[in-house]
Backbone as CSV, one residue per row, in Angstrom:
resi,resn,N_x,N_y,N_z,CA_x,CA_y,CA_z,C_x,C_y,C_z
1,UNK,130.085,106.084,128.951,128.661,106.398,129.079,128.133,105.811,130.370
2,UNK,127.267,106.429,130.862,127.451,105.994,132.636,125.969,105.035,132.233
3,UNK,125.536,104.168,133.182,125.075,102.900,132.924,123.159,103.577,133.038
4,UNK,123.030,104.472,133.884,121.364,104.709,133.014,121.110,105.173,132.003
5,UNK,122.214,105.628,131.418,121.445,105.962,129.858,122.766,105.063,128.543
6,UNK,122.988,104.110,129.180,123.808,103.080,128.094,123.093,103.030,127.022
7,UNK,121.738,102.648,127.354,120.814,101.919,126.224,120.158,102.555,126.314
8,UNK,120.295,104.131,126.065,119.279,104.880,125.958,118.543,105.273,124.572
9,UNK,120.074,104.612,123.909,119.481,105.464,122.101,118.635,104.132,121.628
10,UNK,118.495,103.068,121.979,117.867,102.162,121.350,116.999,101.307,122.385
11,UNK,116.678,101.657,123.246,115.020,101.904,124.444,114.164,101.993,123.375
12,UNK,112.773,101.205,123.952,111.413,101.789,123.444,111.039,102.534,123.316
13,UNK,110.913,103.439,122.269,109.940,105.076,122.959,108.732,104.824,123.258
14,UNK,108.620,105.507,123.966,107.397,105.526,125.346,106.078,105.569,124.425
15,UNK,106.152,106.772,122.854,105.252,107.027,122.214,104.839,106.014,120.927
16,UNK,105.752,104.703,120.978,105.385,103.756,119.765,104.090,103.040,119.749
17,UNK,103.805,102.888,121.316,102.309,102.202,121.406,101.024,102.887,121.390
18,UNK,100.786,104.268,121.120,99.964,105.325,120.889,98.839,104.766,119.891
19,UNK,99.103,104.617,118.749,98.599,104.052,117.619,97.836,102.835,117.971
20,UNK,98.608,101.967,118.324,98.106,100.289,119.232,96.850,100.948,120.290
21,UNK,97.015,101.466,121.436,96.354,102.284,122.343,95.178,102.881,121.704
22,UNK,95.364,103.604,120.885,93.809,104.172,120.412,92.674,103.235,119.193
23,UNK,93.882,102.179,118.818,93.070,101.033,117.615,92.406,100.680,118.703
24,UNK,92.957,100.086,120.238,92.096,99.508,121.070,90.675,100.186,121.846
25,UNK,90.817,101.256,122.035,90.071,102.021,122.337,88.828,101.773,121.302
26,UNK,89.343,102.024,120.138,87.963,102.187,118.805,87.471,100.905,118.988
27,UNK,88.427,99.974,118.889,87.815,98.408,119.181,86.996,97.980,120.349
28,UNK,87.436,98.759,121.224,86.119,98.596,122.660,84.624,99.652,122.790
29,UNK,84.872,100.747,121.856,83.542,101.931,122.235,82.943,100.689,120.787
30,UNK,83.478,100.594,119.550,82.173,99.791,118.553,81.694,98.508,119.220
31,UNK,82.602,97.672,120.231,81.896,96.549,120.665,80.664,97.065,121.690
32,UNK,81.177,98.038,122.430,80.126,98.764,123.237,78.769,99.026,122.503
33,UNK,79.135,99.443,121.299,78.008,100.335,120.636,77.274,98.854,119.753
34,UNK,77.702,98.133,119.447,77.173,96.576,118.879,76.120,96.127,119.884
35,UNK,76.825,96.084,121.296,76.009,95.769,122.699,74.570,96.264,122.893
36,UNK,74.675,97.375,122.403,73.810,98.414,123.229,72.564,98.800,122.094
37,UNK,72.935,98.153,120.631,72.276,97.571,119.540,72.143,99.202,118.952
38,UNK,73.377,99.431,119.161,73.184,101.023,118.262,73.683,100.676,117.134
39,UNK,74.735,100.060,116.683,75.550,100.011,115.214,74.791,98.408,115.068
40,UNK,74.643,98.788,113.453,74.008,97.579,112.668,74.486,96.196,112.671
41,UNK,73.868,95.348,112.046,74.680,93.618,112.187,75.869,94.462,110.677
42,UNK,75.157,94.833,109.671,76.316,95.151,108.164,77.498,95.328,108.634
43,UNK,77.176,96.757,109.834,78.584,97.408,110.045,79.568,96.505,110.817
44,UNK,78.856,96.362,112.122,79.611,95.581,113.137,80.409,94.041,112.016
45,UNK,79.337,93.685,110.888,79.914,92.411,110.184,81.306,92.833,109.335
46,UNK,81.023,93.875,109.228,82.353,94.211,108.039,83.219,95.138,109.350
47,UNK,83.079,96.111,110.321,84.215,96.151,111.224,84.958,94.840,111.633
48,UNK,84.281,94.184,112.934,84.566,92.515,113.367,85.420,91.917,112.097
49,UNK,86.318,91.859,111.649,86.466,91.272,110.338,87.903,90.729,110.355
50,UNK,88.591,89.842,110.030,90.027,89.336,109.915,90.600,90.230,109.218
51,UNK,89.899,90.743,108.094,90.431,91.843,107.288,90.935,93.451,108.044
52,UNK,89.597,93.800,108.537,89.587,94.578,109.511,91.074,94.710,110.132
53,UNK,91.613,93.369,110.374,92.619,93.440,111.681,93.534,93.708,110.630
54,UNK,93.910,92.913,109.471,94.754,93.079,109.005,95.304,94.152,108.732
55,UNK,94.133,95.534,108.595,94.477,97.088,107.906,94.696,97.612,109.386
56,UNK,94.337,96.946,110.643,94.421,97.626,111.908,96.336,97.546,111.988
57,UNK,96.395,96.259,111.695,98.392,96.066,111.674,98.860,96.542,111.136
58,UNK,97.891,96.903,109.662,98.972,97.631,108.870,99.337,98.986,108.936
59,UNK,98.412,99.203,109.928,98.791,100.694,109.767,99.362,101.070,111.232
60,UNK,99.163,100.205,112.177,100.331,100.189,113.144,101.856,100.135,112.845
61,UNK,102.267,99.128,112.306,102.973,98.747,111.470,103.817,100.271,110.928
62,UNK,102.842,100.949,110.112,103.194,101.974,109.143,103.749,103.004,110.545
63,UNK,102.997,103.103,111.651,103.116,104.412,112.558,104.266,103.870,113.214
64,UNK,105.145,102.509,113.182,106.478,102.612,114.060,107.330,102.635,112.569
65,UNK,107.151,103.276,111.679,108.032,103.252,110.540,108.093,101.747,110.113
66,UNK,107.487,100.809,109.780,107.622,99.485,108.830,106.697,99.724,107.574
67,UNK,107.493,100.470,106.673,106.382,100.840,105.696,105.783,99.833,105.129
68,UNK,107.075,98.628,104.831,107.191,97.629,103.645,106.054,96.328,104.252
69,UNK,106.360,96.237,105.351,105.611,95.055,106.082,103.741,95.492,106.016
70,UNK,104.025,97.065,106.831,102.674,97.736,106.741,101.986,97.549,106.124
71,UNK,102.479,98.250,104.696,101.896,98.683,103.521,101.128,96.967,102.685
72,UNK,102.344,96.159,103.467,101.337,94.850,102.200,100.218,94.264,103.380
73,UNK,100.330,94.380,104.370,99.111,94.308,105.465,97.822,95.284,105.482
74,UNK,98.416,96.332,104.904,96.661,97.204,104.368,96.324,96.491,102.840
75,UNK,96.660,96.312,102.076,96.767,95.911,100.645,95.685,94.597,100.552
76,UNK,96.533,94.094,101.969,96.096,92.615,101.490,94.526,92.723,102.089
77,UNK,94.524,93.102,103.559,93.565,93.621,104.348,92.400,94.278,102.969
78,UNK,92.548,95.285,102.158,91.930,95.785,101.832,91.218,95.332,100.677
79,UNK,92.133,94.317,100.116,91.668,93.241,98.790,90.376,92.375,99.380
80,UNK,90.605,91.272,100.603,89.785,90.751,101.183,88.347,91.684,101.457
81,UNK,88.372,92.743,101.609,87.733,93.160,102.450,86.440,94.230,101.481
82,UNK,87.280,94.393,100.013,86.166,94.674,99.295,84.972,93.551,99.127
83,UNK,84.854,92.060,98.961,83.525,91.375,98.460,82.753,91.901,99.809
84,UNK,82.968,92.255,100.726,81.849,92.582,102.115,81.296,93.553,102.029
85,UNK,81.943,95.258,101.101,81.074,95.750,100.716,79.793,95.762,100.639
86,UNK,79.225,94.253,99.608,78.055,94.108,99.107,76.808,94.832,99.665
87,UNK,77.470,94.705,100.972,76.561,95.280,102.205,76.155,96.086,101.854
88,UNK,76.719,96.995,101.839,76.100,98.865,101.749,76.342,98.771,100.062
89,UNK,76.753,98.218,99.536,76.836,98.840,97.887,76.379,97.073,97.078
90,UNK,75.094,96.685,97.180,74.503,95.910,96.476,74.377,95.811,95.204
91,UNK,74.217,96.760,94.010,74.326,96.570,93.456,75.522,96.976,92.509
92,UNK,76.634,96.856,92.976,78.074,96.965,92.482,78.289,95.591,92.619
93,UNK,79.356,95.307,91.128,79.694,93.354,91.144,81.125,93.811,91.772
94,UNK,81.246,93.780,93.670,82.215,94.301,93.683,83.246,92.709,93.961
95,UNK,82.732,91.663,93.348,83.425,90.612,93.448,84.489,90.379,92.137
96,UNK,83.967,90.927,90.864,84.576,90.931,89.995,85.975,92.408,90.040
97,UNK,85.395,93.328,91.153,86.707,94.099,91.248,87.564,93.387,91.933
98,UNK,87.515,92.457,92.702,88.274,91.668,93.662,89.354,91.329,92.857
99,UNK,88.356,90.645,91.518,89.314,89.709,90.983,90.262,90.582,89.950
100,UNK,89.431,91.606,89.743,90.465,92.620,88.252,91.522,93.193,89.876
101,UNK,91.581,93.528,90.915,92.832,94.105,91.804,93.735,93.163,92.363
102,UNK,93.247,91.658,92.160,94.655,90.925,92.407,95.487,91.133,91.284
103,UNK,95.327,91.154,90.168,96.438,91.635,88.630,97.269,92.718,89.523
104,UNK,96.764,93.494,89.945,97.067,94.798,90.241,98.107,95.168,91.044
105,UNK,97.812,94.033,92.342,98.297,94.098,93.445,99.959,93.121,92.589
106,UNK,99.779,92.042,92.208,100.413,91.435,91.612,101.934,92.741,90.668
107,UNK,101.045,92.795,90.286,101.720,94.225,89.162,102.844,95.030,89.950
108,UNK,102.164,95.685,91.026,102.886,96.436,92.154,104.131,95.904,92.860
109,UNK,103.701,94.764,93.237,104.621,93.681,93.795,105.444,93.740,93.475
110,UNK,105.638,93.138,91.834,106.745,92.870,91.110,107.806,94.004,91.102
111,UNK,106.822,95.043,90.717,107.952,96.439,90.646,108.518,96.600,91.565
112,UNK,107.995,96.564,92.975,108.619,96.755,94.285,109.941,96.115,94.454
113,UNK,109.585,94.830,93.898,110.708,93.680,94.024,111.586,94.285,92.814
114,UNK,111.513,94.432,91.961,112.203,94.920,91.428,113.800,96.210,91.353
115,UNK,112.609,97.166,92.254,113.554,98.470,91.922,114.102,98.249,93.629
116,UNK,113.815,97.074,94.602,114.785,96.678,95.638,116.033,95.911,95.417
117,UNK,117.051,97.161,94.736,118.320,96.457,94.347,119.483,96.878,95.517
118,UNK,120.726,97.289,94.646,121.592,97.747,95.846,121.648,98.824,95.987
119,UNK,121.092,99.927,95.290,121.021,101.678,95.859,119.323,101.545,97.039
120,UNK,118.565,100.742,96.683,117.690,100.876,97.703,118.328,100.491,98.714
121,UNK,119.508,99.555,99.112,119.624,98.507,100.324,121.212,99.951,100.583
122,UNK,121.347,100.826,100.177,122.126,101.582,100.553,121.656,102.654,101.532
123,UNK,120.030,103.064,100.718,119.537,104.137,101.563,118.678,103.348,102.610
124,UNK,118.526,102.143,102.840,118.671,101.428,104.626,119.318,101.934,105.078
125,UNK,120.870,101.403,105.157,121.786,101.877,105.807,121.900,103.484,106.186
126,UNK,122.220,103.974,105.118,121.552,105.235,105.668,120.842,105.773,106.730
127,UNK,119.856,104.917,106.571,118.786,105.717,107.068,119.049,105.167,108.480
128,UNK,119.752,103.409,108.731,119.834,102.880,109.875,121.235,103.789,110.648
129,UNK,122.044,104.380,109.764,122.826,104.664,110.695,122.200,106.238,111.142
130,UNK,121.640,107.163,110.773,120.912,107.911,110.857,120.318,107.803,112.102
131,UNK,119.340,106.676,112.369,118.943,106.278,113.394,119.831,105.737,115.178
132,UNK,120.380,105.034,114.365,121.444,104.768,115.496,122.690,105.110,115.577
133,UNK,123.471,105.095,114.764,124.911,105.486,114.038,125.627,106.529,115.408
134,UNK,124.711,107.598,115.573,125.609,108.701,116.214,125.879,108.169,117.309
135,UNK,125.442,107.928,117.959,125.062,108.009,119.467,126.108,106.175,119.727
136,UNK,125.569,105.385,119.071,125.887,104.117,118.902,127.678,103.961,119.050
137,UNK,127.771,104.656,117.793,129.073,104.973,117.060,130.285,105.771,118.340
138,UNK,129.552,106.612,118.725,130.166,107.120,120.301,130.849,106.383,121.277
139,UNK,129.571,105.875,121.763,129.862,105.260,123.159,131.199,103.701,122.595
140,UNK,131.155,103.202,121.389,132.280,102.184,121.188,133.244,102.738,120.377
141,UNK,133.874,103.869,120.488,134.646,104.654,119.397,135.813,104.526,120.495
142,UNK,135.557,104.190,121.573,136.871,104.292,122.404,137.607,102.665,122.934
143,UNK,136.688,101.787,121.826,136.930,100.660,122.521,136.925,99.063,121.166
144,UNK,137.384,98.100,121.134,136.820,97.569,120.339,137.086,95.780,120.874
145,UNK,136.832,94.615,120.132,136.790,93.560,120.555,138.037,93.104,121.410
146,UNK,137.611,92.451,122.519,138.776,92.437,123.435,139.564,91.020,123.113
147,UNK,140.497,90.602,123.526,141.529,89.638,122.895,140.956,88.356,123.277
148,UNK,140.715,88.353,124.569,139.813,87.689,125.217,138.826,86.993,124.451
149,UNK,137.682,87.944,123.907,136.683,87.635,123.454,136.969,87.154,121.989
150,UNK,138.150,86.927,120.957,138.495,86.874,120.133,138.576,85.731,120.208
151,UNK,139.584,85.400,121.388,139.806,84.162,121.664,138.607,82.867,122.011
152,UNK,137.897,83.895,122.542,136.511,82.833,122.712,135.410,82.629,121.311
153,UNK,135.948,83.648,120.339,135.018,83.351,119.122,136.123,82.554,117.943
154,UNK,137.404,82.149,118.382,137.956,81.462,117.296,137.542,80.168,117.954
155,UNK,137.641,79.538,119.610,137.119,78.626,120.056,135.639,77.750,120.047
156,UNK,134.655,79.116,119.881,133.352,79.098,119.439,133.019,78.090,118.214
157,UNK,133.989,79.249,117.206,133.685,78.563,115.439,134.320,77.495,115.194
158,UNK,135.410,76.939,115.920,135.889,75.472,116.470,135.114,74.641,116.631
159,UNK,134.252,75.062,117.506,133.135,74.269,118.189,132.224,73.934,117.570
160,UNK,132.026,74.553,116.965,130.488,74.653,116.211,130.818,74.394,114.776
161,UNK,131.857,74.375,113.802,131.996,73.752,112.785,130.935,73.257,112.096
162,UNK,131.221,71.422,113.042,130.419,70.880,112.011,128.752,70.777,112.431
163,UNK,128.529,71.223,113.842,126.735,71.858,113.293,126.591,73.012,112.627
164,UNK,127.676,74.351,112.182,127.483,75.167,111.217,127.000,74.129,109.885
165,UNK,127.613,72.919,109.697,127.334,72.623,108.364,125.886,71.625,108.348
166,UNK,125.827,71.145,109.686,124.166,70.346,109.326,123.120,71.162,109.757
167,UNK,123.398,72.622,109.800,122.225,73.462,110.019,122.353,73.921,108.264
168,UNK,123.335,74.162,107.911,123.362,74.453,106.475,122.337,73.694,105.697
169,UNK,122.504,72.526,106.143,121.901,71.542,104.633,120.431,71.437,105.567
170,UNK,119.795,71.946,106.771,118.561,72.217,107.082,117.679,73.081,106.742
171,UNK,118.320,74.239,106.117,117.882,75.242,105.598,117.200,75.758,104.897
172,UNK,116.406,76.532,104.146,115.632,76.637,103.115,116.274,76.716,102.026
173,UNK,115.434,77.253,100.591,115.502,76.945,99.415,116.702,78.156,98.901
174,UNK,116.849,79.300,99.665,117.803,79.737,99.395,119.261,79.733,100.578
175,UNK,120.603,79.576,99.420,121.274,79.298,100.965,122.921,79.826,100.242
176,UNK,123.307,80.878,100.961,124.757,81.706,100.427,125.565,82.139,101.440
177,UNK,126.618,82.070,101.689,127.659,82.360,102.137,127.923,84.214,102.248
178,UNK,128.050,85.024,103.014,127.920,86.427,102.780,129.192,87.092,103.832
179,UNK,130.005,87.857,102.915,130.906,88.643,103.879,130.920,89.864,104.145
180,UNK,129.012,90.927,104.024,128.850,92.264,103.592,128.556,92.475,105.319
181,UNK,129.023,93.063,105.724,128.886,94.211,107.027,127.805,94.649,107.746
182,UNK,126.589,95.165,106.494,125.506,94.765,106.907,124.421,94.634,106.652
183,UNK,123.196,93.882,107.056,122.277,92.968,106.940,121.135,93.945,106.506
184,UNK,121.237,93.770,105.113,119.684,94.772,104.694,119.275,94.264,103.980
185,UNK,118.137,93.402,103.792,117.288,92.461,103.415,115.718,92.350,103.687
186,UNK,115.046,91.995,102.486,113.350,92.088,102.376,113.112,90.541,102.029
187,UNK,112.327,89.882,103.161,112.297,88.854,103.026,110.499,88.712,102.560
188,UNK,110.086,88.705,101.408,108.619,88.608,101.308,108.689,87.131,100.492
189,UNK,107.648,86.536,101.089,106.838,85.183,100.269,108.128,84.633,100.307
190,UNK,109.201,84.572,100.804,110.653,83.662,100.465,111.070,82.950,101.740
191,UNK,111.849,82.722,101.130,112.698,81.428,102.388,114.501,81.430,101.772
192,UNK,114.857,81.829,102.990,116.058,82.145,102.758,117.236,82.078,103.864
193,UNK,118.328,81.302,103.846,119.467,80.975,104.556,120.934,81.522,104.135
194,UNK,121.394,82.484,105.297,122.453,83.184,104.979,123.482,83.045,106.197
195,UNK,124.880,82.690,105.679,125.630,82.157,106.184,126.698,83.223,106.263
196,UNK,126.851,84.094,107.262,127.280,85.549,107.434,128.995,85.060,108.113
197,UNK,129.891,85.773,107.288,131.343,85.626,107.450,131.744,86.979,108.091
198,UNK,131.394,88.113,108.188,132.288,89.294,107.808,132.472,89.351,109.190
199,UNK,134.244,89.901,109.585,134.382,89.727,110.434,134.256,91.921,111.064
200,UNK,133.405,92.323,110.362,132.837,93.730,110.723,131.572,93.749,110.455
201,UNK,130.866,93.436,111.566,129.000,93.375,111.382,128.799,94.800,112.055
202,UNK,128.247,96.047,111.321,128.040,97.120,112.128,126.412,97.207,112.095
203,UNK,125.884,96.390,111.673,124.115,96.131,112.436,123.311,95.602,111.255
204,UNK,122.115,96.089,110.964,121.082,94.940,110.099,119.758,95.926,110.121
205,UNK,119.320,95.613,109.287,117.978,95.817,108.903,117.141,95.023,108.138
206,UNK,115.976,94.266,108.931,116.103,93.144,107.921,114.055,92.782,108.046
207,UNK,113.633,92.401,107.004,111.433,92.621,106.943,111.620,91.081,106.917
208,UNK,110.977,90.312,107.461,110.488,89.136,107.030,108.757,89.216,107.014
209,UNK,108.195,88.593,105.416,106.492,89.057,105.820,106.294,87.647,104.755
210,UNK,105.809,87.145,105.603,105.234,85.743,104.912,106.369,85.066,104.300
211,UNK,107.366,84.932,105.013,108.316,83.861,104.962,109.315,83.243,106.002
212,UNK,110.326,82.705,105.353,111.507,82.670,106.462,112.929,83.185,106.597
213,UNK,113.775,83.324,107.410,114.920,83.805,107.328,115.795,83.071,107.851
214,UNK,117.134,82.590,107.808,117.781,82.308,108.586,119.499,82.620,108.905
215,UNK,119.540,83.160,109.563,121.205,84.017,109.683,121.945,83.381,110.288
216,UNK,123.325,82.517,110.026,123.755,81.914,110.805,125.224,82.896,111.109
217,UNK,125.467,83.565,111.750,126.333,84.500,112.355,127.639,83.706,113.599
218,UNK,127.604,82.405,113.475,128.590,81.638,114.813,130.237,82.496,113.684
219,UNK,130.340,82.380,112.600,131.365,82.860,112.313,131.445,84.036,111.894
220,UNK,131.462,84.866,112.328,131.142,86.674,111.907,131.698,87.148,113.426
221,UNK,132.264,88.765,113.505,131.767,89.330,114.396,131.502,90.917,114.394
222,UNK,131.066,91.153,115.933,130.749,92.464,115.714,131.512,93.680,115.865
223,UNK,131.447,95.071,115.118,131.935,95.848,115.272,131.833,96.332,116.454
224,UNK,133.477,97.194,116.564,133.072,97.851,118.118,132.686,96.621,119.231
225,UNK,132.339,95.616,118.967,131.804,94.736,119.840,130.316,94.903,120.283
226,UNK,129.838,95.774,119.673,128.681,95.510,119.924,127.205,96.284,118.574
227,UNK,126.652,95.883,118.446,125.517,96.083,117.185,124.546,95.910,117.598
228,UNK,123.556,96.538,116.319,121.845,96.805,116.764,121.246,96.006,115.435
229,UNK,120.758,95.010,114.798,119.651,94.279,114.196,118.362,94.733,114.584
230,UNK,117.781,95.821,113.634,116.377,95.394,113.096,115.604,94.850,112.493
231,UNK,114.622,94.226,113.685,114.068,92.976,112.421,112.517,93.228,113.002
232,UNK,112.110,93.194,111.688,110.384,93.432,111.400,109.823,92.322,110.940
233,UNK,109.268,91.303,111.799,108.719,90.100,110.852,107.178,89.815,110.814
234,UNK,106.270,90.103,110.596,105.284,89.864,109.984,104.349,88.357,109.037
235,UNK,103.522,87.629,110.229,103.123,86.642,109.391,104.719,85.353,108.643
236,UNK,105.810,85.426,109.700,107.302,85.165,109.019,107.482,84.259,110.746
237,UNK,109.344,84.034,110.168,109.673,83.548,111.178,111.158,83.742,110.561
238,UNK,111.944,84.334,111.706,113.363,84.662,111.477,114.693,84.180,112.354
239,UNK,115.414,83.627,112.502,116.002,82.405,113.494,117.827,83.079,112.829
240,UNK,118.525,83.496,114.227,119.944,83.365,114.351,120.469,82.874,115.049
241,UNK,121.527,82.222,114.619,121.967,81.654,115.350,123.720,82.227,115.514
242,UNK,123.890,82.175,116.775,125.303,83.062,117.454,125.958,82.362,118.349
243,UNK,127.185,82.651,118.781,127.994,82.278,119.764,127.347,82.344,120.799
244,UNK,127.470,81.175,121.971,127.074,80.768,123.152,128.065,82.035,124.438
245,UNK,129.142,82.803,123.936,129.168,83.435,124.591,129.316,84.844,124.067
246,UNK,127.915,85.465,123.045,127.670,86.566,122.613,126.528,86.818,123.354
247,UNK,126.523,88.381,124.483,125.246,88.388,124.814,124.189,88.974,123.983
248,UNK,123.259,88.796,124.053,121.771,89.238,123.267,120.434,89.827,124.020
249,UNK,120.638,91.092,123.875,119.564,92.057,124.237,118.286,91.858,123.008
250,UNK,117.589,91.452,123.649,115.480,91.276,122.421,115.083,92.358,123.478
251,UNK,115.051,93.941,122.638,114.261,94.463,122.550,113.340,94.804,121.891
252,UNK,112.152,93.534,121.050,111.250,93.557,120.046,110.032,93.895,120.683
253,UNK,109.151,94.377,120.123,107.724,94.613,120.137,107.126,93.133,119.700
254,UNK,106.044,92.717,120.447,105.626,91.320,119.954,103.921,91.803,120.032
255,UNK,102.914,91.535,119.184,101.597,91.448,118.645,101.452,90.116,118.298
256,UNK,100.797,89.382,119.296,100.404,87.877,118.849,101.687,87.070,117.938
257,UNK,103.003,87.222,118.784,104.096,86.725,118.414,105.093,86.578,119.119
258,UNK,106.438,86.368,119.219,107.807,86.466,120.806,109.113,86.341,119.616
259,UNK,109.791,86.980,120.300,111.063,86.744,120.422,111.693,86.237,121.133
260,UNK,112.442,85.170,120.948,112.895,84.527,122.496,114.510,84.258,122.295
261,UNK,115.282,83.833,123.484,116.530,83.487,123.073,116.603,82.091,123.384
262,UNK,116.577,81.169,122.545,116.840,79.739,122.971,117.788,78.891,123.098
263,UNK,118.986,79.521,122.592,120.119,78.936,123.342,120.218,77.751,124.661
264,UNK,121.066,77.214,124.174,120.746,76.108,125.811,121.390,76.873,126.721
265,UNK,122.659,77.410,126.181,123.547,78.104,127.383,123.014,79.614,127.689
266,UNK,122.819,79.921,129.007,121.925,81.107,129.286,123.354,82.221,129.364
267,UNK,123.360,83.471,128.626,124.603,84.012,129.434,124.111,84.853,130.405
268,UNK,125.410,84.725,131.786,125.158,85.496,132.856,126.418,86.952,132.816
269,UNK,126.210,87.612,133.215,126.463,88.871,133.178,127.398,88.808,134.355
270,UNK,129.126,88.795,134.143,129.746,88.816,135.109,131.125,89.567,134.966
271,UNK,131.753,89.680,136.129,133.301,91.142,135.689,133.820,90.360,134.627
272,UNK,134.031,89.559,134.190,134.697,89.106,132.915,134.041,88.955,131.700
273,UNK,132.952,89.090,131.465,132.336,89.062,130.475,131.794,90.157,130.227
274,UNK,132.079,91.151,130.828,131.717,92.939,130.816,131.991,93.332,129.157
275,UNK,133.112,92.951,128.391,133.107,93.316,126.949,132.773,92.014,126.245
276,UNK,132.028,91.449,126.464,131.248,90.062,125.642,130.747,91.330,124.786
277,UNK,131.044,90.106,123.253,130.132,90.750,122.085,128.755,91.317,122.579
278,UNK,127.624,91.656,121.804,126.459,92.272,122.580,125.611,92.334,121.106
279,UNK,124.970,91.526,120.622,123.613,91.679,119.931,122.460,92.596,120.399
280,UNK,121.906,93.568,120.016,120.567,93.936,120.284,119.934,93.795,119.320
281,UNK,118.433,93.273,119.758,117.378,92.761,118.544,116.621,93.764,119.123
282,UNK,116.231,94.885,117.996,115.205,95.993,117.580,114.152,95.273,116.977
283,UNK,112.402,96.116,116.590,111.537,95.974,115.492,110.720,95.170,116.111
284,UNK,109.978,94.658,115.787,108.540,93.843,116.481,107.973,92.770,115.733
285,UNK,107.206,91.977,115.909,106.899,90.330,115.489,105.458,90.767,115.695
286,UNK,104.873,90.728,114.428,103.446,90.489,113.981,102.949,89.215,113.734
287,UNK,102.027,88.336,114.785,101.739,86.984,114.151,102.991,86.354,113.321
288,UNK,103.937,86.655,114.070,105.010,85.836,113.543,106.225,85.337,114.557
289,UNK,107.448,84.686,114.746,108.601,84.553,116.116,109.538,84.961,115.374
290,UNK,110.769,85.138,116.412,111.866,85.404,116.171,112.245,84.971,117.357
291,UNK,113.846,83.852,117.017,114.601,83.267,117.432,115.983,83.338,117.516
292,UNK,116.858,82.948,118.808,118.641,82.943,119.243,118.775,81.796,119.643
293,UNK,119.382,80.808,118.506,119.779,79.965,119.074,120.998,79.848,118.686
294,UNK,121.782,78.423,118.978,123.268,78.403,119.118,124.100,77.164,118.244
């Protein structure tokens, strides 16, 4: 695959920030119109609103395909955001609906969590290789981990041993050992540490929304030598940690959040490291980070 369109199947599309682009727009003509004392203190009080923002994410959110993250960012957005009503609908006790739709919301939840077993975490995959699979699947069908680089990841997990094990016992409240291929996981309200073996990682799909994650990948590797991780984190914080000589492409979307690679060792891009493993980080960080360290 000749080198301008390498990374062509998993580039930004040009059209993901459309949605973002016109929330901002609406957000600058009502401040205009607040200014200019055309729209009321009620309205401008219940637009202007934390809530407000929250249904503004969520439905950004929803327009780059994050239904799951989305969908509990309008929910929640929209729970808050009934007692302000009062405004325009005074005499509705719309405080006591507040309180009969947390049951509700509660209710929903559970089921969600529920019927997310392993035929849901199948049609991820699906759907992720769908997305990337063809095109992905191509360009490394003629090639796979070089001996070289084998050699530098049995030296790696040498190395790193025994901080694999005092990052272990740093970890959160959940913490398992995993040898599945790949990473499809809903991280809501949890905290969770996964200690990834399989030595065929063909990519990830993975929500963090009001919690934590943590993937420790120094002993795993990748298919083909190289993979795509999507990660959607939301109000979260999601942290892997990888070989010092795996490179890592963050192509995330960030909204009042980053992805960064913090590794101490920076990798540089040189004729010998041309088939270095190759992480790409997909999906975007809502008021939340995502982290590479080592």
């Amino acid at each position: 695959m000749n080198s301008s369109n390498e990374y062509e199947y998993y580039k930004k599309p040009k059209g993901n920030n459309s949605i973002l682009a016109l929330l901002l727009i609406i957000i600058g003509v009502l401040f205009l119109l607040r200014n200019m004392g055309i729209l009321s203190y009620s309205v401008t009080h219940f637009v202007f609103s934390w809530q407000m923002l929250l249904i503004a994410l969520g439905v950004w959110s929803v327009s780059k395909k994050q239904n799951t993250s989305g969908a509990i960012l309008i929910v929640l957005g929209a729970i808050f955001l009934i007692p302000k009503l009062d405004l325009f609908f005074p005499d509705l006790n719309l405080r006591l609906i507040t309180r009969n739709t947390w049951p509700i919301f509660l209710i929903g939840f559970g089921i969600y969590l529920y019927f997310s077993n392993s035929s849901y975490k199948k049609d991820k995959r699906k759907e992720f290789e769908k997305k990337y699979g063809t095109a992905f699947n191509k360009e490394n069908s003629s090639g796979s981990s070089s001996t070289d680089g084998a050699e530098n990841q049995k030296a790696e997990e040498e190395s790193q041993t025994s901080h694999t094990q005092s990052s272990s016992n740093q970890s959160s409240s959940n913490q398992s050992e995993d040898s599945t291929d790949f990473l499809s996981e809903d991280f809501i309200f949890s905290s969770t540490f996964r200690h990834i073996l399989s030595q065929n990682i063909v990519g990830g799909d993975i929500r963090v929304v009001f919690g934590q994650v943590i993937f420790d990948l120094r002993g795993a590797q990748l298919k083909n030598n190289k993979v795509i991780i999507d990660a959607d984190i939301v109000f979260g914080n999601a942290v892997f940690y990888v070989p010092n000589h795996w490179k890592v492409i963050i192509n995330s979307q960030s909204v009042l959040g980053s992805f960064s690679d913090k590794r101490f060792y920076s990798f540089h891009k040189t004729e010998s490291t041309e088939k270095a493993p190759t992480l790409i980080i997909t999906g975007s960080c809502v008021f939340g980070s995502g982290e590479i360290k080592s």
